[in-house]
Amino acid sequence: ITEMKKIAAMAEAYHIGFAPHNPNGPVATRVCQHLAAACPNFMILEWLPVDVDWRDAAMGGPFAVADGTMPLPEGPGLGIELDLDVLRAHPYVQVDLSHFREEQRIHARPKR
């Protein structure tokens, strides 16, 4: 969080907007929400509105979204109430992405 805040501050000094890339799931989305609220040059947040069917249960409820905004949750900390039983029922499984990486190499623009 501190490093992202520093990056946002450096961008703000040059009148550049801040748009965090967030492919890391719902907890990271909550972190980025709070970071966005603390950065005056925040522009837009990438997030995954469609996820596993148990995400809302694991997070203590769905993400509130209205008119293109996602209000900060109420409560202490990040405003998350993780359901550990739901998380235990869905342990992390590593996925082999080597086929994706190979495809990226094939379609990548050649170096000049």
Tab-separated table of C-alpha atoms in Angstrom:
chain	number	residue	atom	x	y	z
A	1	ILE	CA	0.000	0.000	0.000
A	2	THR	CA	2.801	2.385	0.902
A	3	GLU	CA	4.619	1.878	-2.395
A	4	MET	CA	1.440	2.449	-4.400
A	5	LYS	CA	0.729	5.600	-2.404
A	6	LYS	CA	4.256	6.853	-3.217
A	7	ILE	CA	3.737	6.124	-6.917
A	8	ALA	CA	0.432	7.992	-6.872
A	9	ALA	CA	2.076	10.947	-5.121
A	10	MET	CA	4.876	11.097	-7.699
A	11	ALA	CA	2.309	11.046	-10.502
A	12	GLU	CA	0.252	13.745	-8.764
A	13	ALA	CA	3.318	16.016	-8.617
A	14	TYR	CA	3.330	15.957	-12.440
A	15	HIS	CA	-0.470	16.253	-12.790
A	16	ILE	CA	-0.774	12.634	-13.925
A	17	GLY	CA	-3.725	10.451	-13.013
A	18	PHE	CA	-3.447	7.235	-11.023
A	19	ALA	CA	-5.215	4.053	-12.190
A	20	PRO	CA	-4.108	0.934	-10.274
A	21	HIS	CA	-4.033	-2.380	-12.123
A	22	ASN	CA	-5.794	-4.933	-9.923
A	23	PRO	CA	-5.940	-8.549	-11.155
A	24	ASN	CA	-5.516	-10.034	-7.683
A	25	GLY	CA	-8.987	-10.691	-6.367
A	26	PRO	CA	-11.489	-9.215	-3.940
A	27	VAL	CA	-9.192	-8.441	-1.005
A	28	ALA	CA	-6.892	-6.506	-3.341
A	29	THR	CA	-9.955	-4.683	-4.666
A	30	ARG	CA	-10.794	-3.510	-1.133
A	31	VAL	CA	-7.194	-2.383	-0.624
A	32	CYS	CA	-7.278	-0.463	-3.919
A	33	GLN	CA	-10.583	1.156	-2.953
A	34	HIS	CA	-9.056	2.583	0.198
A	35	LEU	CA	-5.943	3.634	-1.673
A	36	ALA	CA	-8.086	5.376	-4.291
A	37	ALA	CA	-9.929	7.292	-1.578
A	38	ALA	CA	-6.578	8.579	-0.288
A	39	CYS	CA	-5.212	9.678	-3.689
A	40	PRO	CA	-6.551	12.925	-5.168
A	41	ASN	CA	-5.331	11.952	-8.653
A	42	PHE	CA	-7.183	8.614	-8.672
A	43	MET	CA	-8.951	8.040	-11.998
A	44	ILE	CA	-10.301	4.518	-12.355
A	45	LEU	CA	-9.916	1.083	-10.753
A	46	GLU	CA	-9.705	-2.159	-12.638
A	47	TRP	CA	-11.470	-5.008	-10.857
A	48	LEU	CA	-13.121	-8.337	-11.619
A	49	PRO	CA	-16.895	-7.970	-11.327
A	50	VAL	CA	-17.359	-11.620	-12.309
A	51	ASP	CA	-15.498	-14.103	-10.153
A	52	VAL	CA	-15.987	-17.507	-8.545
A	53	ASP	CA	-19.543	-18.121	-7.375
A	54	TRP	CA	-18.452	-18.222	-3.709
A	55	ARG	CA	-16.644	-14.826	-3.669
A	56	ASP	CA	-19.474	-12.870	-2.012
A	57	ALA	CA	-19.876	-15.513	0.690
A	58	ALA	CA	-16.132	-15.461	1.393
A	59	MET	CA	-16.048	-11.656	1.560
A	60	GLY	CA	-19.018	-11.230	3.895
A	61	GLY	CA	-21.269	-9.892	1.146
A	62	PRO	CA	-21.229	-8.539	-2.387
A	63	PHE	CA	-19.436	-5.443	-3.634
A	64	ALA	CA	-21.866	-2.547	-3.726
A	65	VAL	CA	-21.746	-0.895	-7.138
A	66	ALA	CA	-24.031	1.941	-8.235
A	67	ASP	CA	-23.739	4.370	-11.132
A	68	GLY	CA	-20.148	3.366	-11.841
A	69	THR	CA	-18.986	3.855	-8.275
A	70	MET	CA	-18.059	1.421	-5.535
A	71	PRO	CA	-18.547	3.019	-2.104
A	72	LEU	CA	-16.071	2.229	0.639
A	73	PRO	CA	-17.381	-0.437	2.994
A	74	GLU	CA	-18.324	0.403	6.562
A	75	GLY	CA	-16.405	-1.086	9.450
A	76	PRO	CA	-12.870	-1.275	10.742
A	77	GLY	CA	-9.796	-1.989	8.663
A	78	LEU	CA	-10.572	-2.709	5.046
A	79	GLY	CA	-14.225	-3.367	5.850
A	80	ILE	CA	-13.899	-7.063	5.059
A	81	GLU	CA	-15.381	-9.911	7.079
A	82	LEU	CA	-13.719	-12.967	5.589
A	83	ASP	CA	-15.573	-16.231	6.123
A	84	LEU	CA	-12.741	-18.648	6.860
A	85	ASP	CA	-15.007	-21.690	6.478
A	86	VAL	CA	-15.814	-20.666	2.891
A	87	LEU	CA	-12.118	-20.095	2.177
A	88	ARG	CA	-11.158	-23.465	3.675
A	89	ALA	CA	-13.744	-25.146	1.469
A	90	HIS	CA	-12.005	-23.654	-1.617
A	91	PRO	CA	-8.231	-24.048	-1.130
A	92	TYR	CA	-5.787	-22.461	-3.539
A	93	VAL	CA	-4.993	-24.582	-6.578
A	94	GLN	CA	-2.030	-23.611	-8.724
A	95	VAL	CA	-2.916	-23.345	-12.388
A	96	ASP	CA	-0.446	-24.141	-15.148
A	97	LEU	CA	-0.250	-21.044	-17.341
A	98	SER	CA	2.693	-22.149	-19.463
A	99	HIS	CA	0.422	-22.481	-22.515
A	100	PHE	CA	-0.638	-18.845	-22.068
A	101	ARG	CA	2.950	-17.652	-21.772
A	102	GLU	CA	3.918	-19.528	-24.939
A	103	GLU	CA	0.960	-17.977	-26.777
A	104	GLN	CA	2.076	-14.524	-25.604
A	105	ARG	CA	5.563	-15.139	-27.004
A	106	ILE	CA	4.146	-16.204	-30.360
A	107	HIS	CA	1.881	-13.144	-30.673
A	108	ALA	CA	4.271	-10.613	-29.181
A	109	ARG	CA	5.456	-7.839	-31.449
A	110	PRO	CA	8.975	-8.516	-32.740
A	111	LYS	CA	11.763	-6.389	-31.329
A	112	ARG	CA	13.255	-3.803	-33.657
